[in-house]
Protein backbone atom coordinates (compact mmCIF):
# COMPACT_ATOMS: atom_id res chain seq x y z
CA UNK A 1 0.00 0.00 0.00
CA UNK A 2 1.32 3.43 -0.99
CA UNK A 3 0.14 6.60 0.71
CA UNK A 4 -0.92 8.96 -2.10
CA UNK A 5 -2.58 12.09 -0.76
CA UNK A 6 -1.75 14.69 -3.43
CA UNK A 7 -1.26 14.42 -7.19
CA UNK A 8 -0.05 16.97 -9.72
CA UNK A 9 -1.42 16.66 -13.27
CA UNK A 10 1.00 18.60 -15.48
CA UNK A 11 -0.42 17.80 -18.91
CA UNK A 12 -4.03 18.09 -20.05
CA UNK A 13 -5.94 14.86 -19.43
CA UNK A 14 -9.64 14.15 -19.54
CA UNK A 15 -11.44 15.34 -16.42
CA UNK A 16 -12.53 11.75 -15.77
CA UNK A 17 -9.04 11.27 -14.31
CA UNK A 18 -9.36 14.13 -11.82
CA UNK A 19 -12.93 13.21 -10.90
CA UNK A 20 -12.09 9.59 -10.12
CA UNK A 21 -9.03 10.48 -8.03
CA UNK A 22 -10.95 13.07 -6.01
CA UNK A 23 -13.85 10.68 -5.45
CA UNK A 24 -11.34 8.36 -3.83
CA UNK A 25 -9.89 10.93 -1.46
CA UNK A 26 -6.86 12.09 -3.45
CA UNK A 27 -6.31 15.84 -3.82
CA UNK A 28 -5.52 16.86 -7.39
CA UNK A 29 -3.95 20.03 -8.78
CA UNK A 30 -3.86 20.63 -12.55
CA UNK A 31 -1.01 22.90 -13.64
CA UNK A 32 -0.23 22.71 -17.34
CA UNK A 33 2.65 23.89 -19.52
CA UNK A 34 5.07 24.28 -16.62
CA UNK A 35 8.67 25.02 -17.50
CA UNK A 36 11.29 22.65 -16.11
CA UNK A 37 12.15 25.19 -13.41
CA UNK A 38 8.49 25.65 -12.47
CA UNK A 39 7.96 21.89 -12.29
CA UNK A 40 11.02 21.48 -10.06
CA UNK A 41 9.58 24.16 -7.78
CA UNK A 42 6.13 22.50 -7.65
CA UNK A 43 6.98 18.80 -7.45
CA UNK A 44 8.16 18.71 -3.79
CA UNK A 45 4.52 19.26 -2.74
CA UNK A 46 3.16 16.07 -4.32
CA UNK A 47 3.10 12.31 -3.80
CA UNK A 48 2.18 11.58 -7.41
CA UNK A 49 2.63 13.08 -10.87
CA UNK A 50 0.50 12.41 -13.95
CA UNK A 51 1.80 13.41 -17.39
CA UNK A 52 1.14 12.82 -21.04
CA UNK A 53 3.91 13.41 -23.59
CA UNK A 54 4.62 17.12 -23.16
CA UNK A 55 6.13 17.06 -19.66
CA UNK A 56 9.71 15.79 -19.52
CA UNK A 57 10.26 14.07 -16.19
CA UNK A 58 14.03 14.35 -16.02
CA UNK A 59 16.44 13.25 -13.30
CA UNK A 60 16.45 16.82 -11.95
CA UNK A 61 12.66 16.81 -11.61
CA UNK A 62 12.73 13.42 -9.92
CA UNK A 63 15.47 14.52 -7.52
CA UNK A 64 13.35 17.51 -6.51
CA UNK A 65 10.34 15.29 -5.78
CA UNK A 66 11.13 14.65 -2.13
CA UNK A 67 7.66 13.18 -1.51
CA UNK A 68 7.21 11.65 -4.95
CA UNK A 69 6.14 8.01 -4.90
CA UNK A 70 4.57 7.40 -8.32
CA UNK A 71 4.72 8.88 -11.83
CA UNK A 72 1.89 8.01 -14.19
CA UNK A 73 1.92 8.39 -17.96
CA UNK A 74 -1.59 8.65 -19.44
CA UNK A 75 -0.57 6.82 -22.59
CA UNK A 76 1.77 4.06 -23.68
CA UNK A 77 5.24 5.51 -24.30
CA UNK A 78 7.37 6.44 -21.28
CA UNK A 79 10.42 7.82 -23.10
CA UNK A 80 9.71 11.26 -21.58
CA UNK A 81 10.33 9.83 -18.08
CA UNK A 82 13.79 9.02 -16.70
CA UNK A 83 12.93 5.53 -15.49
CA UNK A 84 16.46 4.84 -14.23
CA UNK A 85 16.40 7.94 -12.02
CA UNK A 86 12.90 7.09 -10.76
CA UNK A 87 13.86 3.50 -9.96
CA UNK A 88 16.95 4.68 -8.06
CA UNK A 89 14.62 6.60 -5.73
CA UNK A 90 12.07 3.75 -5.51
CA UNK A 91 9.49 5.77 -7.43
CA UNK A 92 7.01 3.70 -9.42
CA UNK A 93 6.44 4.52 -13.08
CA UNK A 94 3.10 3.55 -14.62
CA UNK A 95 1.60 3.76 -18.08
CA UNK A 96 -1.70 2.75 -19.67
CA UNK A 97 -0.51 0.13 -22.16
CA UNK A 98 -3.86 -0.66 -23.77
CA UNK A 99 -5.66 2.64 -23.45
CA UNK A 100 -4.87 4.04 -26.88
CA UNK A 101 -4.32 0.76 -28.76
CA UNK A 102 -7.47 0.88 -30.88
CA UNK A 103 -7.04 4.55 -31.78
CA UNK A 104 -3.37 4.09 -32.76
CA UNK A 105 -4.29 0.97 -34.73
CA UNK A 106 -7.05 2.73 -36.65
CA UNK A 107 -4.74 5.67 -37.42
CA UNK A 108 -2.17 3.23 -38.79
CA UNK A 109 -4.74 1.53 -41.01
CA UNK A 110 -5.97 4.91 -42.28
CA UNK A 111 -2.42 5.90 -43.23
CA UNK A 112 -1.78 2.59 -45.00
CA UNK A 113 -4.86 3.08 -47.16
CA UNK A 114 -3.88 6.72 -47.76
CA UNK A 115 -0.52 5.63 -49.11
CA UNK A 116 -2.14 3.07 -51.40
CA UNK A 117 -4.69 5.47 -52.89
CA UNK A 118 -3.07 8.93 -52.53
CA UNK A 119 -6.13 10.23 -50.71
CA UNK A 120 -4.47 13.16 -48.94
CA UNK A 121 -2.61 14.35 -52.02
CA UNK A 122 -5.67 14.02 -54.26
CA UNK A 123 -7.84 15.97 -51.81
CA UNK A 124 -5.24 18.77 -51.71
CA UNK A 125 -5.15 18.79 -55.51
CA UNK A 126 -8.93 19.18 -55.66
CA UNK A 127 -8.78 22.08 -53.20
CA UNK A 128 -6.30 23.74 -55.55
CA UNK A 129 -8.85 23.46 -58.36
CA UNK A 130 -7.14 20.64 -60.28
CA UNK A 131 -8.49 17.34 -61.66
CA UNK A 132 -5.39 15.09 -61.39
CA UNK A 133 -7.13 11.77 -61.90
CA UNK A 134 -4.25 10.01 -63.69
CA UNK A 135 -1.55 11.50 -61.47
CA UNK A 136 -3.03 9.99 -58.31
CA UNK A 137 -3.87 6.51 -59.56
CA UNK A 138 -3.00 4.08 -56.79
CA UNK A 139 -2.73 0.35 -56.20
CA UNK A 140 -4.62 -2.37 -54.37
CA UNK A 141 -3.62 -3.58 -50.93
CA UNK A 142 -4.99 -7.02 -51.74
CA UNK A 143 -2.15 -9.51 -52.01
CA UNK A 144 0.49 -7.10 -50.71
CA UNK A 145 2.77 -8.01 -47.81
CA UNK A 146 2.55 -5.94 -44.63
CA UNK A 147 5.48 -6.24 -42.23
CA UNK A 148 4.58 -5.35 -38.65
CA UNK A 149 7.53 -4.57 -36.39
CA UNK A 150 6.21 -4.99 -32.85
CA UNK A 151 3.38 -7.47 -32.29
CA UNK A 152 1.95 -6.16 -29.04
CA UNK A 153 -1.56 -4.78 -28.63
CA UNK A 154 -1.38 -2.26 -31.47
CA UNK A 155 0.54 -4.44 -33.90
CA UNK A 156 -1.87 -7.31 -33.36
CA UNK A 157 -4.91 -5.11 -33.99
CA UNK A 158 -3.35 -3.69 -37.16
CA UNK A 159 -2.69 -7.22 -38.43
CA UNK A 160 -6.27 -8.34 -37.84
CA UNK A 161 -7.73 -5.34 -39.64
CA UNK A 162 -5.38 -5.31 -42.62
CA UNK A 163 -5.87 -9.04 -43.17
CA UNK A 164 -9.49 -8.17 -43.96
CA UNK A 165 -8.11 -6.10 -46.87
CA UNK A 166 -6.38 -9.23 -48.17
CA UNK A 167 -2.87 -8.32 -47.04
CA UNK A 168 -0.38 -10.99 -46.08
CA UNK A 169 1.01 -10.19 -42.62
CA UNK A 170 4.52 -10.97 -41.45
CA UNK A 171 6.20 -9.56 -38.38
CA UNK A 172 8.89 -9.43 -35.75
CA UNK A 173 8.78 -9.11 -31.98
CA UNK A 174 11.51 -10.39 -29.65
CA UNK A 175 8.95 -10.95 -26.88
CA UNK A 176 5.94 -12.43 -28.70
CA UNK A 177 6.55 -16.12 -29.53
CA UNK A 178 6.02 -17.28 -33.11
CA UNK A 179 3.25 -19.61 -31.94
CA UNK A 180 1.37 -16.67 -30.41
CA UNK A 181 1.78 -14.55 -33.55
CA UNK A 182 0.45 -17.44 -35.63
CA UNK A 183 -2.82 -17.29 -33.66
CA UNK A 184 -3.59 -13.94 -35.29
CA UNK A 185 -2.22 -15.04 -38.69
CA UNK A 186 1.15 -13.27 -38.57
CA UNK A 187 4.18 -15.21 -39.74
CA UNK A 188 6.99 -14.36 -37.34
CA UNK A 189 10.48 -14.06 -38.79
CA UNK A 190 13.79 -12.33 -38.19
CA UNK A 191 14.24 -8.77 -39.39
CA UNK A 192 16.81 -9.68 -42.05
CA UNK A 193 14.24 -11.92 -43.74
CA UNK A 194 11.44 -9.38 -43.43
CA UNK A 195 13.04 -6.41 -45.20
CA UNK A 196 13.22 -7.86 -48.75
CA UNK A 197 9.65 -9.23 -48.57
CA UNK A 198 7.71 -6.19 -47.38
CA UNK A 199 5.56 -3.97 -49.57
CA UNK A 200 4.57 -2.01 -46.47
CA UNK A 201 6.35 -1.71 -43.11
CA UNK A 202 4.64 -0.37 -39.99
CA UNK A 203 6.48 0.02 -36.69
CA UNK A 204 4.88 -0.46 -33.27
CA UNK A 205 7.77 -0.56 -30.80
CA UNK A 206 8.93 1.69 -27.96
CA UNK A 207 11.88 3.99 -28.61
CA UNK A 208 14.76 2.30 -26.82
CA UNK A 209 18.44 1.90 -27.75
CA UNK A 210 17.66 -1.32 -29.66
CA UNK A 211 15.04 0.41 -31.83
CA UNK A 212 16.73 3.81 -32.33
CA UNK A 213 17.16 4.25 -36.11
CA UNK A 214 16.08 0.65 -36.62
CA UNK A 215 14.91 1.53 -40.13
CA UNK A 216 18.06 3.00 -41.66
CA UNK A 217 20.09 3.30 -44.85
CA UNK A 218 21.16 -0.35 -44.67
CA UNK A 219 17.54 -1.49 -44.38
CA UNK A 220 16.38 0.64 -47.31
CA UNK A 221 19.20 -0.81 -49.43
CA UNK A 222 17.71 -4.34 -49.19
CA UNK A 223 14.01 -3.45 -49.37
CA UNK A 224 11.79 -3.41 -52.45
CA UNK A 225 11.99 -0.06 -54.30
CA UNK A 226 8.18 0.26 -54.06
CA UNK A 227 8.28 0.00 -50.26
CA UNK A 228 5.98 2.24 -48.24
CA UNK A 229 6.55 2.82 -44.54
CA UNK A 230 4.34 3.97 -41.66
CA UNK A 231 5.26 5.24 -38.19
CA UNK A 232 2.57 5.90 -35.60
CA UNK A 233 4.81 4.71 -32.75
CA UNK A 234 7.73 6.96 -31.82
CA UNK A 235 9.92 9.38 -33.71
CA UNK A 236 13.49 8.10 -33.98
CA UNK A 237 12.65 4.49 -34.85
CA UNK A 238 13.00 5.45 -38.51
CA UNK A 239 16.18 7.34 -39.41
CA UNK A 240 14.63 10.46 -40.96
CA UNK A 241 17.76 11.39 -42.91
CA UNK A 242 17.93 7.90 -44.39
CA UNK A 243 14.21 7.99 -45.24
CA UNK A 244 14.59 11.37 -46.96
CA UNK A 245 17.45 10.05 -49.07
CA UNK A 246 15.65 6.79 -49.86
CA UNK A 247 12.54 8.58 -51.14
CA UNK A 248 14.57 11.08 -53.20
CA UNK A 249 16.65 8.24 -54.72
CA UNK A 250 13.66 6.02 -55.49
CA UNK A 251 14.54 3.42 -52.82
CA UNK A 252 11.25 4.07 -51.00
CA UNK A 253 7.96 4.92 -52.72
CA UNK A 254 6.33 6.73 -49.82
CA UNK A 255 5.90 7.22 -46.11
CA UNK A 256 3.17 8.14 -43.65
CA UNK A 257 4.50 9.73 -40.46
CA UNK A 258 2.59 10.69 -37.33
CA UNK A 259 5.65 11.01 -35.06
CA UNK A 260 9.03 12.71 -35.41
CA UNK A 261 12.48 12.88 -33.84
CA UNK A 262 11.56 16.32 -32.48
CA UNK A 263 7.99 17.42 -31.88
CA UNK A 264 6.98 19.82 -33.23
CA UNK A 265 9.54 19.21 -36.00
CA UNK A 266 12.45 21.63 -35.94
CA UNK A 267 15.25 20.04 -37.98
CA UNK A 268 15.76 20.91 -41.62
CA UNK A 269 15.76 17.22 -42.54
CA UNK A 270 12.35 16.59 -40.99
CA UNK A 271 10.89 19.68 -42.62
CA UNK A 272 12.19 18.57 -46.03
CA UNK A 273 10.70 15.13 -45.46
CA UNK A 274 7.27 16.52 -44.62
CA UNK A 275 7.25 18.61 -47.81
CA UNK A 276 7.82 15.64 -50.14
CA UNK A 277 4.74 14.74 -52.21
CA UNK A 278 5.29 11.06 -51.39
CA UNK A 279 4.88 11.74 -47.66
CA UNK A 280 1.66 11.96 -45.66
CA UNK A 281 2.47 13.81 -42.42
CA UNK A 282 0.19 14.27 -39.42
CA UNK A 283 0.88 15.98 -36.04
CA UNK A 284 1.01 12.99 -33.62
CA UNK A 285 -2.68 12.13 -33.86
CA UNK A 286 -2.38 8.39 -33.10
CA UNK A 287 -4.07 8.57 -29.71
CA UNK A 288 -6.06 11.72 -30.44
CA UNK A 289 -9.59 10.40 -30.21
CA UNK A 290 -12.15 11.21 -27.56
CA UNK A 291 -12.45 7.54 -26.68
CA UNK A 292 -8.70 7.05 -26.17
CA UNK A 293 -8.35 10.21 -24.09
CA UNK A 294 -11.06 9.10 -21.70
CA UNK A 295 -9.70 5.56 -21.58
CA UNK A 296 -6.11 6.51 -20.67
CA UNK A 297 -7.32 9.11 -18.14
CA UNK A 298 -9.50 6.58 -16.35
CA UNK A 299 -6.92 3.79 -16.51
CA UNK A 300 -4.12 5.86 -14.97
CA UNK A 301 -6.36 7.10 -12.14
CA UNK A 302 -7.60 3.57 -11.45
CA UNK A 303 -4.01 2.40 -11.03
CA UNK A 304 -3.15 5.26 -8.67
CA UNK A 305 -6.17 4.33 -6.56
CA UNK A 306 -5.21 0.64 -6.66
CA UNK A 307 -1.75 1.48 -5.31
CA UNK A 308 -3.29 3.04 -2.19
CA UNK A 309 -4.93 -0.28 -1.34
CA UNK A 310 -8.05 1.53 -0.15
CA UNK A 311 -10.49 0.48 -2.87
CA UNK A 312 -12.23 -2.81 -3.53
CA UNK A 313 -13.19 -1.67 -7.01
CA UNK A 314 -9.69 -0.82 -8.23
CA UNK A 315 -7.02 -3.37 -7.40
CA UNK A 316 -5.01 -3.91 -10.61
CA UNK A 317 -1.85 -2.10 -11.78
CA UNK A 318 -1.09 -3.57 -15.21
CA UNK A 319 0.96 -0.55 -16.29
CA UNK A 320 3.87 -0.76 -13.85
CA UNK A 321 7.00 -0.26 -15.93
CA UNK A 322 9.71 -0.67 -13.27
CA UNK A 323 8.37 -3.74 -11.48
CA UNK A 324 11.60 -4.08 -9.48
CA UNK A 325 10.57 -0.99 -7.48
CA UNK A 326 7.26 -2.59 -6.54
CA UNK A 327 9.11 -5.56 -5.04
CA UNK A 328 11.34 -3.14 -3.10
CA UNK A 329 8.27 -1.46 -1.61
CA UNK A 330 6.71 -4.69 -0.35
Tab-separated table of C-alpha atoms in Angstrom, residues 29 93 109-110 112 158 165 212 223 228 235 273 291 317:
chain	number	residue	atom	x	y	z
A	29	UNK	CA	-3.948	20.032	-8.784
A	93	UNK	CA	6.444	4.518	-13.082
A	109	UNK	CA	-4.742	1.530	-41.014
A	110	UNK	CA	-5.967	4.905	-42.275
A	112	UNK	CA	-1.776	2.591	-44.999
A	158	UNK	CA	-3.347	-3.695	-37.160
A	165	UNK	CA	-8.105	-6.098	-46.872
A	212	UNK	CA	16.730	3.808	-32.329
A	223	UNK	CA	14.014	-3.447	-49.372
A	228	UNK	CA	5.984	2.241	-48.244
A	235	UNK	CA	9.922	9.377	-33.709
A	273	UNK	CA	10.704	15.133	-45.458
A	291	UNK	CA	-12.445	7.544	-26.678
A	317	UNK	CA	-1.854	-2.099	-11.776
